[in-house]
């Protein structure tokens, strides 16, 4: 390892809210006695069936009932899981497909009740990697990082976790992520009806950090891309509205690995730009192309450890200048500037730490302002307590309360009926108070 390795792990936890999932290799999987789903890159189920290109976005292509072995599952309140493979649209507007994993609660107020509206949370879990085999559909078999799936299940809601980076693991590409998030919702609603007899659903979206990018771009695209889809609301925390300004700041920091993952991830949607990147990487010697692309064999967490404090520009023949060329900056601006895709038409709870150390709050203020000027419906909490990682946990109860509002009419959170409300809060979750 380049970096001083595992000793750093506790301090890395302090600066980034990241799933500490370790990419599983075929060798490890072969030695494990349990029955698990195979690696997405090798699993025959995990690819689109013949003729899929002619289907419409959100159409169901495959269903895998009882997807996970329930014996080792470390997620509570779950009765069963299934996966859906569905058609979507990539960043260039061409057809693609993706997978979502759905968790069914062991107790829902709809159980045994006819004509009941089942609430569904689409939970965009940030996985921060260009490694397909570190997608949530695979990794969640062993448990979840933050306990949020279990909490939502405990409320009786279904939880759908889309692999929003898609089949190319396009970390950082917000356009494809937004489309996939929307199409996963359409597909799950169809399967709820066709396989589970649930014809009435209400769906809300939730995402923090990179999961916020997917969630936020989804609510921007939805009115035009999916006018058929009614989104009850969206909770969006720790948003990164501008990849172009935040990305280069990561080089040579503790989280340099995220920059490498982002360059690989976004260019997976742009073949021309990928060719250019490959042509500018050092072919041999220290900091070479091979080592650069090792990132796509690592989970987000593993790449943080491996590339910690590496000056990412060293991998390029011409240094940082190689990345400041119009075709790349245009690509990053197109994918990574939120607020430009469309005007959301759903109720939003936005939360952000004022002292966010990963993504400055000013950019989120500006996006909220832009939407509100055009009549959006947003409750925006600016939290004076903690940084990026803290707000993940500090925003949890308020997000659950928000979903209580959109699904069940709970008024714990004072969401305006129309228009916007910005509140400066000072909120720290008491570690001794259980979430509800
Ligand atoms: C649901 O699961 C949780 C833990 O996983 C358990 O405590 C609870 O009793 C279960 N409820 C029902 C109705 O089975
Ligand atoms: C994808 O879309 C682009 C731009 O619309 C087009 O030039 C390209 O041929 C398409 N590629 C595929 C594989 O369909
Ligand atoms: C189902 O509920 C809706 C209200 O949500 C009501 O309008 C409708 O009549 C109900 N249908 C049946 C078959 O009970
Ligand atoms: C749900 O819709 C399906 C057809 O889509 C229909 O066969 C079924 O009777 C409906 N179930 C209820 C409870 O309305
Ligand atoms: C590229 O870098 C890796 C890691 O330092 C090294 O193992 C490998 O030999 C290098 N390859 C070439 C062609 O120099
Ligand atoms: C959605 O659009 C309709 C029609 O323009 C508007 O009346 C409504 O207020 C919008 N809702 C939200 C939450 O933005
Ligand atoms: C929140 O605090 C900021 C300073 O951090 C201030 O400029 C703003 O007016 C406050 N907003 C509200 C709604 O109180």
Coordinates of C-alpha atoms and ligand atoms in Angstrom, one line a residue:
X1 CA 0.0 0.0 0.0
X2 CA 1.1 3.5 -0.8
X3 CA -0.3 5.1 2.3
X4 CA 0.4 4.3 5.9
X5 CA -2.6 2.0 5.6
X6 CA -4.9 0.8 8.3
X7 CA -3.7 3.1 11.0
X8 CA -5.4 5.9 9.1
X9 CA -8.8 4.2 9.2
X10 CA -10.1 5.9 12.3
X11 CA -9.1 9.4 11.1
X12 CA -10.6 8.8 7.7
X13 CA -13.9 7.9 9.4
X14 CA -13.7 11.4 10.8
X15 CA -13.8 13.1 7.4
X16 CA -16.0 11.0 5.3
X17 CA -19.3 9.3 5.7
X18 CA -18.4 6.1 3.8
X19 CA -19.6 2.6 3.8
X20 CA -16.7 0.5 5.1
X21 CA -17.5 -2.3 2.7
X22 CA -14.5 -4.3 1.5
X23 CA -14.8 -5.6 -2.0
X24 CA -15.1 -9.4 -1.9
X25 CA -13.0 -11.4 -4.3
X26 CA -14.1 -14.7 -5.9
X27 CA -11.5 -16.5 -3.7
X28 CA -13.1 -15.2 -0.5
X29 CA -16.6 -16.0 -1.8
X30 CA -15.5 -19.6 -2.7
X31 CA -14.3 -20.2 0.8
X32 CA -17.4 -18.9 2.5
X33 CA -19.8 -21.6 3.5
X34 CA -23.0 -19.5 3.3
X35 CA -25.2 -19.2 0.3
X36 CA -24.7 -15.8 -1.2
X37 CA -25.4 -14.1 -4.4
X38 CA -22.5 -14.2 -6.8
X39 CA -20.4 -11.2 -7.7
X40 CA -22.4 -8.9 -10.0
X41 CA -19.6 -9.1 -12.6
X42 CA -20.0 -12.9 -12.7
X43 CA -23.6 -13.4 -11.8
X44 CA -25.6 -14.5 -14.9
X45 CA -28.8 -12.9 -13.4
X46 CA -27.0 -9.6 -13.3
X47 CA -27.3 -8.7 -16.9
X48 CA -30.1 -7.6 -19.2
X49 CA -32.1 -10.3 -21.1
X50 CA -32.2 -10.3 -24.9
X51 CA -34.4 -7.6 -26.4
X52 CA -34.2 -5.3 -23.4
X53 CA -33.2 -2.3 -25.4
X54 CA -36.7 -2.0 -26.9
X55 CA -38.4 -1.7 -23.5
X56 CA -39.4 1.6 -21.9
X57 CA -37.5 3.3 -19.0
X58 CA -38.8 1.8 -15.7
X59 CA -39.9 -1.5 -17.4
X60 CA -39.2 -4.6 -15.4
X61 CA -36.7 -6.9 -17.1
X62 CA -36.1 -9.6 -14.4
X63 CA -37.2 -10.3 -10.9
X64 CA -35.2 -12.3 -8.3
X65 CA -37.6 -13.2 -5.5
X66 CA -36.1 -14.1 -2.1
X67 CA -32.9 -12.6 -3.2
X68 CA -30.9 -12.9 0.0
X69 CA -30.3 -15.8 2.3
X70 CA -32.2 -14.6 5.4
X71 CA -30.2 -16.6 7.9
X72 CA -27.0 -14.4 8.0
X73 CA -28.7 -11.1 7.2
X74 CA -27.7 -8.6 9.8
X75 CA -30.5 -6.1 9.0
X76 CA -33.4 -6.2 11.5
X77 CA -37.1 -5.8 10.9
X78 CA -36.9 -7.5 7.5
X79 CA -39.1 -10.3 6.3
X80 CA -37.9 -10.9 2.8
X81 CA -36.0 -9.3 0.0
X82 CA -36.3 -9.3 -3.8
X83 CA -34.3 -7.7 -6.6
X84 CA -35.5 -6.1 -9.8
X85 CA -33.5 -5.5 -13.0
X86 CA -35.1 -2.7 -15.0
X87 CA -34.5 -0.6 -18.1
X88 CA -33.1 3.0 -17.6
X89 CA -31.3 5.7 -19.5
X90 CA -27.6 6.5 -19.3
X91 CA -25.9 9.9 -19.2
X92 CA -25.8 10.2 -23.0
X93 CA -29.5 9.4 -23.3
X94 CA -29.0 5.9 -24.6
X95 CA -30.6 2.8 -23.0
X96 CA -29.1 1.1 -20.0
X97 CA -30.3 -1.1 -17.2
X98 CA -29.8 -1.3 -13.5
X99 CA -30.7 -3.3 -10.4
X100 CA -32.5 -2.5 -7.1
X101 CA -32.8 -4.5 -4.0
X102 CA -36.1 -4.3 -2.1
X103 CA -36.5 -5.1 1.6
X104 CA -40.0 -6.0 2.9
X105 CA -40.7 -5.1 6.5
X106 CA -41.7 -7.9 8.9
X107 CA -44.6 -5.7 9.9
X108 CA -46.5 -3.2 7.9
X109 CA -49.8 -1.5 8.6
X110 CA -50.9 -2.8 5.2
X111 CA -50.5 -6.5 6.2
X112 CA -53.8 -8.2 5.6
X113 CA -55.5 -4.8 4.8
X114 CA -57.0 -4.5 1.4
X115 CA -56.8 -1.3 -0.6
X116 CA -54.0 0.0 1.7
X117 CA -51.3 2.4 0.5
X118 CA -47.9 0.9 1.1
X119 CA -45.1 3.4 1.8
X120 CA -41.8 2.8 0.1
X121 CA -38.5 4.6 0.8
X122 CA -36.0 4.6 -2.1
X123 CA -32.8 4.8 -0.2
X124 CA -29.8 5.9 -2.3
X125 CA -26.8 4.5 -0.3
X126 CA -23.6 6.3 -1.2
X127 CA -21.0 3.7 -2.3
X128 CA -18.4 5.9 -3.8
X129 CA -16.6 3.5 -6.0
X130 CA -16.2 2.6 -9.7
X131 CA -16.1 -1.1 -8.7
X132 CA -19.3 -2.9 -9.8
X133 CA -18.7 -5.7 -7.4
X134 CA -19.0 -3.2 -4.5
X135 CA -22.6 -2.3 -5.4
X136 CA -25.2 -2.4 -2.6
X137 CA -27.2 -5.2 -4.3
X138 CA -24.2 -7.4 -3.5
X139 CA -22.8 -5.9 -0.3
X140 CA -26.0 -5.6 1.6
X141 CA -26.2 -9.4 1.9
X142 CA -23.9 -9.0 4.9
X143 CA -25.5 -6.0 6.5
X144 CA -26.0 -2.3 6.1
X145 CA -23.6 0.5 7.1
X146 CA -25.8 2.9 9.1
X147 CA -28.8 1.0 10.3
X148 CA -31.1 3.3 8.3
X149 CA -32.7 0.5 6.3
X150 CA -33.7 -1.3 9.5
X151 CA -35.2 2.0 10.9
X152 CA -37.3 2.6 7.9
X153 CA -38.4 -1.1 7.9
X154 CA -39.3 -0.7 11.6
X155 CA -41.8 2.0 10.5
X156 CA -43.4 -0.6 8.2
X157 CA -42.1 1.0 5.0
X158 CA -40.6 -1.0 2.2
X159 CA -37.1 0.0 1.4
X160 CA -35.7 -0.1 -2.1
X161 CA -31.9 0.4 -2.5
X162 CA -31.0 1.0 -6.2
X163 CA -27.5 0.4 -7.5
X164 CA -27.8 4.0 -8.8
X165 CA -24.3 4.0 -10.4
X166 CA -25.6 1.4 -12.9
X167 CA -23.8 -1.5 -14.6
X168 CA -20.6 0.5 -15.2
X169 CA -20.3 1.7 -11.6
X170 CA -20.4 5.3 -12.8
X171 CA -19.5 7.0 -9.5
X172 CA -19.9 10.7 -9.8
X173 CA -22.2 10.6 -12.9
X174 CA -25.3 12.4 -11.6
X175 CA -27.3 12.1 -14.8
X176 CA -27.4 8.3 -15.0
X177 CA -27.8 8.1 -11.2
X178 CA -30.9 10.3 -11.4
X179 CA -32.4 8.3 -14.2
X180 CA -31.8 5.0 -12.5
X181 CA -33.2 6.3 -9.2
X182 CA -36.4 7.3 -11.0
X183 CA -36.7 4.1 -13.0
X184 CA -36.0 1.9 -9.9
X185 CA -39.1 3.6 -8.3
X186 CA -41.2 2.9 -11.4
X187 CA -40.1 -0.7 -11.5
X188 CA -40.6 -1.4 -7.8
X189 CA -44.1 0.1 -8.0
X190 CA -44.9 -2.3 -10.9
X191 CA -43.5 -5.4 -9.0
X192 CA -45.4 -4.5 -5.8
X193 CA -48.6 -4.7 -7.9
X194 CA -47.7 -7.7 -10.1
X195 CA -46.0 -9.9 -7.5
X196 CA -47.4 -8.7 -4.2
X197 CA -50.9 -7.5 -5.0
X198 CA -50.1 -4.0 -3.7
X199 CA -51.7 -1.6 -6.1
X200 CA -51.4 1.5 -4.1
X201 CA -48.0 2.8 -3.1
X202 CA -46.5 6.1 -2.0
X203 CA -42.8 6.5 -2.6
X204 CA -40.2 8.9 -1.1
X205 CA -36.5 9.3 -1.9
X206 CA -33.7 9.5 0.7
X207 CA -30.0 10.2 0.1
X208 CA -26.9 11.6 1.9
X209 CA -23.6 12.6 0.4
X210 CA -23.2 10.9 -3.0
X211 CA -26.6 9.3 -2.3
X212 CA -27.9 12.9 -2.2
X213 CA -26.5 13.6 -5.7
X214 CA -28.5 10.7 -7.0
X215 CA -31.6 11.7 -5.1
X216 CA -31.4 15.4 -6.0
X217 CA -30.8 14.8 -9.7
X218 CA -33.7 12.4 -9.7
X219 CA -36.2 15.0 -8.3
X220 CA -34.8 17.5 -10.9
X221 CA -35.3 15.1 -13.8
X222 CA -38.6 13.5 -12.7
X223 CA -41.1 16.1 -13.9
X224 CA -39.9 15.8 -17.5
X225 CA -38.4 12.3 -17.5
X226 CA -41.2 10.6 -15.6
X227 CA -44.3 12.7 -15.5
X228 CA -46.2 9.4 -14.6
X229 CA -44.3 9.0 -11.4
X230 CA -45.6 10.7 -8.3
X231 CA -42.9 11.3 -5.7
X232 CA -44.3 11.9 -2.3
X233 CA -41.1 13.7 -1.1
X234 CA -37.4 13.6 -0.8
X235 CA -34.9 13.9 2.1
X236 CA -31.5 15.2 0.8
X237 CA -28.5 15.7 3.1
X238 CA -24.9 16.7 2.7
X239 CA -25.4 17.5 -1.0
X240 CA -22.4 18.2 -3.3
X241 CA -23.9 20.6 -5.9
X242 CA -20.6 21.2 -7.7
X243 CA -18.2 18.3 -8.5
X244 CA -16.0 20.5 -10.6
X245 CA -15.0 22.8 -7.8
X246 CA -14.9 20.1 -5.0
X247 CA -13.1 17.4 -7.1
X248 CA -9.6 18.9 -7.6
X249 CA -9.5 19.9 -3.9
X250 CA -9.3 16.2 -3.0
X251 CA -6.0 15.5 -4.7
X252 CA -3.2 14.7 -2.2
X253 CA -5.7 14.7 0.7
X254 CA -6.8 11.9 2.9
X255 CA -9.7 11.2 0.5
X256 CA -7.7 11.4 -2.8
X257 CA -9.1 8.0 -3.6
X258 CA -12.5 9.6 -4.2
X259 CA -11.0 11.7 -7.0
X260 CA -9.6 8.7 -8.8
X261 CA -12.9 6.9 -8.4
X262 CA -14.7 9.9 -9.8
X263 CA -12.5 10.2 -12.8
X264 CA -13.0 6.5 -13.6
X265 CA -16.6 6.6 -12.7
X266 CA -17.7 9.6 -14.7
X267 CA -15.7 8.6 -17.8
X268 CA -17.4 5.2 -17.8
X269 CA -20.3 7.1 -19.3
X270 CA -18.2 9.0 -21.8
X271 CA -16.1 6.7 -24.1
X272 CA -14.2 9.5 -25.8
X273 CA -13.2 11.1 -22.5
X274 CA -12.1 7.7 -21.2
X275 CA -9.9 7.2 -24.2
X276 CA -8.3 10.6 -23.5
X277 CA -7.7 9.8 -19.8
X278 CA -6.0 6.5 -20.7
X279 CA -3.8 8.2 -23.2
X280 CA -2.6 10.7 -20.6
X281 CA -1.8 8.3 -17.8
X282 CA 1.8 7.2 -17.3
X283 CA 2.1 3.8 -19.0
X284 CA 4.8 2.6 -16.6
X285 CA 7.0 3.5 -13.7
X286 CA 5.6 4.9 -10.4
X287 CA 2.1 6.3 -10.5
X288 CA 1.1 4.4 -13.7
X289 CA -2.2 3.6 -15.4
X290 CA -2.4 0.1 -14.0
X291 CA -2.3 1.3 -10.5
X292 CA -4.7 4.1 -11.2
X293 CA -7.3 1.6 -12.5
X294 CA -6.8 -0.6 -9.5
X295 CA -9.3 1.7 -7.9
X296 CA -12.1 0.1 -9.9
X297 CA -11.3 -3.2 -8.1
X298 CA -11.7 -1.6 -4.7
X299 CA -14.7 -0.5 -2.7
X300 CA -14.8 3.2 -1.9
X301 CA -13.5 2.4 1.5
X302 CA -10.6 0.4 0.3
X303 CA -9.6 3.0 -2.2
X304 CA -9.5 5.7 0.5
X305 CA -7.0 3.6 2.4
X306 CA -4.9 2.8 -0.6
X307 CA -4.7 6.2 -2.2
X308 CA -4.7 8.3 1.0
X309 CA -2.6 11.5 0.5
X310 CA -1.6 10.4 -3.0
X311 CA -1.2 13.3 -5.3
X312 CA -3.5 12.1 -8.0
X313 CA -2.1 14.4 -10.6
X314 CA 1.2 12.4 -10.5
X315 CA -0.5 9.7 -12.5
X316 CA -0.8 12.0 -15.5
X317 CA 2.0 12.7 -18.0
X318 CA 1.3 16.4 -17.9
X319 CA 0.1 16.6 -14.3
X320 CA -3.0 18.5 -13.4
X321 CA -3.0 20.4 -16.7
X322 CA -4.0 17.1 -18.4
X323 CA -7.4 17.3 -16.5
X324 CA -8.0 21.0 -17.4
X325 CA -9.0 20.5 -21.0
X326 CA -12.4 21.6 -22.4
X327 CA -13.8 18.2 -23.1
X328 CA -13.2 17.0 -19.5
X329 CA -14.3 20.2 -17.8
X330 CA -17.5 20.2 -19.9
X331 CA -18.1 16.6 -18.9
X332 CA -17.6 17.2 -15.2
X333 CA -19.8 20.4 -15.4
X334 CA -22.5 18.6 -17.2
X335 CA -22.6 15.7 -14.7
X336 CA -21.6 17.4 -11.6
X337 CA -23.5 20.7 -11.5
X338 CA -26.8 20.2 -9.7
X339 CA -29.6 22.7 -10.0
X340 CA -29.5 22.7 -13.8
X341 CA -31.4 19.6 -14.7
X342 CA -34.9 20.8 -13.9
X343 CA -37.2 22.2 -11.3
X344 CA -38.3 19.7 -8.7
X345 CA -42.0 19.2 -8.2
X346 CA -42.0 17.3 -4.9
X347 CA -41.7 18.3 -1.2
X348 CA -38.1 18.3 -0.1
X349 CA -36.4 18.2 3.2
X350 CA -32.8 19.4 2.7
X351 CA -30.3 19.2 5.5
X352 CA -26.7 20.3 5.6
X353 CA -24.1 21.0 8.3
X354 CA -23.0 24.7 8.3
X355 CA -19.4 23.5 9.0
X356 CA -19.5 20.7 6.3
X357 CA -15.9 19.9 5.7
X358 CA -16.5 18.0 2.4
X359 CA -19.0 20.1 0.6
X360 CA -19.4 23.8 1.5
X361 CA -22.9 24.8 2.5
X362 CA -22.9 27.9 0.3
X363 CA -23.4 25.8 -2.8
X364 CA -26.4 24.1 -1.2
X365 CA -27.8 27.4 -0.1
X366 CA -27.6 28.6 -3.7
X367 CA -29.4 25.5 -5.1
X368 CA -32.1 25.8 -2.5
X369 CA -32.5 29.5 -3.3
X370 CA -32.7 28.8 -7.1
X371 CA -35.5 26.2 -6.6
X372 CA -37.4 28.4 -4.1
X373 CA -37.3 31.4 -6.4
X374 CA -39.3 29.3 -8.8
X375 CA -41.8 28.1 -6.3
X376 CA -40.4 24.9 -4.9
X377 CA -41.6 23.4 -1.6
X378 CA -38.6 22.9 0.7
X379 CA -37.8 22.7 4.4
X380 CA -34.1 23.5 4.7
X381 CA -32.2 22.8 7.9
X382 CA -28.8 24.4 8.3
X383 CA -27.2 22.7 11.2
X384 CA -24.7 24.6 13.3
X385 CA -23.5 21.4 14.9
X386 CA -20.9 19.1 13.4
X387 CA -19.4 18.5 10.0
X388 CA -20.3 16.3 7.0
X389 CA -19.9 12.9 8.7
X390 CA -21.8 14.1 11.8
X391 CA -24.8 15.4 9.8
X392 CA -25.3 11.9 8.4
X393 CA -26.3 10.7 11.9
X394 CA -27.7 14.0 13.1
X395 CA -30.1 14.2 10.1
X396 CA -31.4 10.7 10.5
X397 CA -34.2 11.3 13.0
X398 CA -35.3 14.4 11.2
X399 CA -35.4 12.5 7.9
X400 CA -37.5 9.7 9.4
X401 CA -39.8 12.4 10.8
X402 CA -40.0 13.9 7.3
X403 CA -41.1 10.5 5.9
X404 CA -43.6 10.3 8.7
X405 CA -45.0 13.6 7.4
X406 CA -45.2 12.6 3.8
X407 CA -46.5 9.1 4.4
X408 CA -48.5 9.2 7.6
X409 CA -49.2 12.9 8.1
X410 CA -47.0 13.2 11.3
X411 CA -46.2 16.8 12.1
X412 CA -43.1 16.3 14.2
X413 CA -41.1 18.3 11.5
X414 CA -42.6 21.6 10.6
X415 CA -42.7 21.3 6.8
X416 CA -44.3 24.2 5.1
X417 CA -47.4 23.3 3.0
X418 CA -46.2 25.4 0.2
X419 CA -43.1 27.5 -0.5
X420 CA -39.8 27.3 1.4
X421 CA -38.7 27.6 4.9
X422 CA -35.0 27.8 6.0
X423 CA -34.2 27.2 9.6
X424 CA -30.8 27.4 11.3
X425 CA -30.9 24.6 13.8
X426 CA -28.4 23.4 16.4
X427 CA -29.0 19.7 16.6
X428 CA -26.9 16.9 17.9
X429 CA -28.4 13.4 18.1
X430 CA -28.3 12.2 21.6
X431 CA -26.5 8.9 21.3
X432 CA -28.6 7.5 24.2
X433 CA -31.9 8.3 22.5
X434 CA -33.0 5.5 20.2
X435 CA -34.3 6.5 16.7
X436 CA -38.0 6.2 16.2
Ligands
LIG1 C1 -39.5 -7.7 13.4 O1 -38.1 -7.9 13.6 C2 -37.6 -7.4 14.8 C3 -36.1 -7.6 14.8 O2 -35.5 -8.0 13.6 C4 -38.2 -8.0 16.0 O3 -37.7 -7.3 17.2 C5 -39.7 -7.8 15.9 O4 -40.3 -8.5 17.0 C6 -40.2 -8.4 14.6 N1 -41.7 -8.1 14.5 C7 -42.5 -8.9 14.0 C8 -43.9 -8.5 13.9 O5 -42.2 -10.0 13.6
LIG2 C1 -25.3 7.1 -27.5 O1 -25.7 8.4 -27.7 C2 -24.8 9.2 -28.4 C3 -25.3 10.6 -28.4 O2 -26.7 10.7 -28.6 C4 -24.7 8.6 -29.8 O3 -23.8 9.4 -30.6 C5 -24.2 7.2 -29.7 O4 -24.1 6.6 -31.0 C6 -25.0 6.4 -28.8 N1 -24.4 5.1 -28.5 C7 -25.0 4.0 -28.5 C8 -24.2 2.8 -28.2 O5 -26.2 3.9 -28.7
LIG3 C1 -59.6 2.4 -2.2 O1 -59.3 3.6 -1.5 C2 -59.6 4.7 -2.2 C3 -59.1 5.9 -1.4 O2 -57.8 5.8 -1.2 C4 -61.1 4.8 -2.5 O3 -61.4 6.0 -3.3 C5 -61.5 3.6 -3.2 O4 -62.9 3.6 -3.4 C6 -61.1 2.3 -2.5 N1 -61.4 1.1 -3.3 C7 -61.9 0.0 -2.8 C8 -62.1 -1.1 -3.8 O5 -62.2 -0.1 -1.6
LIG4 C1 -54.3 -5.1 -8.4 O1 -54.2 -4.9 -9.8 C2 -54.3 -6.2 -10.5 C3 -54.0 -5.9 -11.9 O2 -53.0 -5.0 -12.1 C4 -55.6 -6.8 -10.2 O3 -55.6 -8.1 -10.9 C5 -55.9 -7.0 -8.8 O4 -57.2 -7.4 -8.5 C6 -55.7 -5.7 -8.0 N1 -55.7 -5.9 -6.6 C7 -56.5 -5.2 -5.8 C8 -56.4 -5.6 -4.4 O5 -57.1 -4.2 -6.2
LIG5 C1 2.6 0.1 -12.1 O1 2.6 0.4 -10.7 C2 2.4 -0.8 -9.9 C3 2.2 -0.3 -8.5 O2 3.3 0.4 -8.1 C4 3.6 -1.8 -10.1 O3 3.3 -2.9 -9.4 C5 3.7 -2.1 -11.6 O4 4.8 -2.9 -11.8 C6 3.8 -0.8 -12.4 N1 3.7 -1.2 -13.9 C7 4.5 -0.8 -14.7 C8 4.3 -1.2 -16.1 O5 5.5 -0.1 -14.5
LIG6 C1 -46.0 20.9 -8.7 O1 -46.4 21.5 -9.8 C2 -47.8 22.0 -9.7 C3 -48.2 22.6 -11.1 O2 -47.3 23.5 -11.5 C4 -47.8 23.1 -8.6 O3 -49.1 23.6 -8.4 C5 -47.3 22.4 -7.3 O4 -47.2 23.4 -6.3 C6 -45.9 21.8 -7.5 N1 -45.6 21.1 -6.3 C7 -44.4 21.2 -5.7 C8 -44.2 20.5 -4.4 O5 -43.5 21.8 -6.2
LIG7 C1 -29.0 31.5 9.4 O1 -27.7 31.9 9.8 C2 -27.1 32.6 8.8 C3 -25.6 32.9 9.2 O2 -25.0 31.6 9.3 C4 -27.8 33.9 8.5 O3 -27.2 34.7 7.5 C5 -29.2 33.6 8.1 O4 -30.0 34.8 8.0 C6 -29.9 32.7 9.1 N1 -31.2 32.3 8.5 C7 -32.3 32.2 9.2 C8 -33.5 31.8 8.5 O5 -32.4 32.5 10.4

